[in-house]
Coordinates of C-alpha atoms in Angstrom, one line a residue:
M1 CA 0.0 0.0 -0.1
N2 CA 1.5 3.5 -0.8
T3 CA 1.8 6.6 1.4
V4 CA -1.5 8.2 0.0
T5 CA -3.4 5.2 0.1
A6 CA -2.7 4.3 3.6
Q7 CA -3.2 7.9 4.5
I8 CA -6.5 8.2 3.0
A9 CA -7.3 4.5 4.7
L10 CA -6.6 6.1 8.2
C11 CA -8.5 9.0 7.9
Q12 CA -11.6 7.1 6.6
Q13 CA -10.8 4.7 9.7
Y14 CA -11.0 7.6 12.1
G15 CA -14.1 9.8 10.3
A16 CA -11.6 12.2 9.4
A17 CA -11.2 14.3 6.2
Y18 CA -7.9 13.6 4.2
V19 CA -5.7 16.9 4.4
P20 CA -2.5 15.7 2.7
S21 CA 1.0 17.2 3.7
N22 CA 3.5 18.4 1.3
E23 CA 6.8 16.6 1.6
Q24 CA 8.3 20.0 0.6
L25 CA 6.6 21.8 3.4
K26 CA 7.9 22.1 7.1
V27 CA 7.1 20.6 10.4
G28 CA 7.6 21.5 13.9
L29 CA 9.8 18.7 15.0
S30 CA 11.6 17.9 18.4
R31 CA 15.0 16.7 18.6
S32 CA 13.6 14.0 20.6
V33 CA 12.2 12.4 17.8
A34 CA 15.1 11.7 15.9
E35 CA 16.7 10.2 19.3
G36 CA 14.2 7.8 19.1
V37 CA 12.4 8.5 22.5
R38 CA 9.0 7.4 23.0
P39 CA 5.9 8.0 22.6
I40 CA 5.6 9.9 19.8
H41 CA 3.2 13.1 19.5
G42 CA 1.6 14.9 16.8
V43 CA -0.9 17.6 16.9
R44 CA -2.0 19.6 13.5
Y45 CA -3.0 23.2 13.1
A46 CA -4.0 24.8 10.0
P47 CA -0.9 25.2 7.6
E48 CA 0.7 28.6 7.2
A49 CA 3.3 29.9 4.7
D50 CA 5.6 27.0 4.1
T51 CA 4.2 24.8 7.0
T52 CA 2.3 21.6 7.2
G53 CA 0.7 22.5 10.2
W54 CA 2.1 19.6 12.0
Y55 CA 4.1 19.5 15.2
I56 CA 5.8 16.2 16.4
W57 CA 7.7 15.6 19.4
A58 CA 8.7 12.5 21.6
G59 CA 8.8 12.0 25.3
E60 CA 8.0 15.0 27.3
F61 CA 6.5 18.3 25.9
S62 CA 8.4 21.3 26.6
L63 CA 8.0 25.3 26.3
A64 CA 11.6 25.9 25.5
D65 CA 12.0 28.3 22.7
D66 CA 14.1 25.8 20.7
F67 CA 11.8 22.8 21.4
F68 CA 10.7 22.6 17.9
Q69 CA 12.7 22.8 15.4
P70 CA 11.7 23.5 11.6
V71 CA 12.2 20.4 9.2
H72 CA 10.9 19.4 6.0
L73 CA 8.6 16.6 6.2
A74 CA 11.0 14.6 4.0
H75 CA 13.4 14.0 6.7
L76 CA 10.8 13.5 9.3
T77 CA 9.7 10.4 7.4
A78 CA 13.2 9.3 7.5
W79 CA 13.4 9.7 11.3
A80 CA 9.9 8.2 12.0
P81 CA 8.5 6.2 9.0
Q82 CA 5.8 4.8 11.6
V83 CA 4.1 8.5 11.6
Q84 CA 3.5 8.7 8.0
P85 CA 0.1 7.3 7.5
Y86 CA -1.3 9.7 10.2
L87 CA -0.1 12.7 8.3
G88 CA -3.2 12.9 6.0
L89 CA -5.1 13.9 9.1
G90 CA -6.6 17.4 8.7
P91 CA -6.4 20.4 11.2
G92 CA -7.8 19.5 14.6
W93 CA -6.2 16.2 14.9
R94 CA -3.9 14.5 17.1
F95 CA -2.1 11.0 17.5
I96 CA 0.2 9.1 20.1
L97 CA 2.2 6.6 18.9
D98 CA 4.5 3.8 20.8
P99 CA 5.1 1.0 18.4
E100 CA 7.1 -0.5 21.3
E101 CA 4.2 -0.9 23.3
D102 CA 1.5 -1.3 20.3
Y103 CA -0.2 1.6 21.4
V104 CA -2.0 4.0 19.0
D105 CA -4.6 6.9 20.0
V106 CA -6.3 9.3 17.5
W107 CA -8.4 12.0 18.3
F108 CA -9.9 15.4 17.2
D109 CA -9.1 17.9 19.9
D110 CA -12.1 20.3 20.1
S111 CA -9.9 22.5 22.3
L112 CA -7.4 23.6 19.5
G113 CA -10.4 25.5 17.7
V114 CA -10.2 24.0 14.5
L115 CA -13.1 24.5 12.4
T116 CA -14.0 21.3 10.6

């Protein structure tokens, strides 16, 4: 199954609209993802300028100014390929993944104030 097909199938599974993420655009990524920390968290806001709207981190969240680094989506999928099927979820959606524990949680977060 190719990436787009997997993303569309996952969106259908959760009743979400499919909103593609262009690999030339950027995500906000914490260094902990590349370091292999788990679990992996993702939240998508409305895309702006050259971003997909995705913020992805692993382990504990931080409010530090340098916690998120702008990274092209193509690099994220090299460091954390397991997130790729979730990147078609639209703004307002979140996920938590821990492949080692076989844990997945996906939900729409009303508190983000995103209109569907």
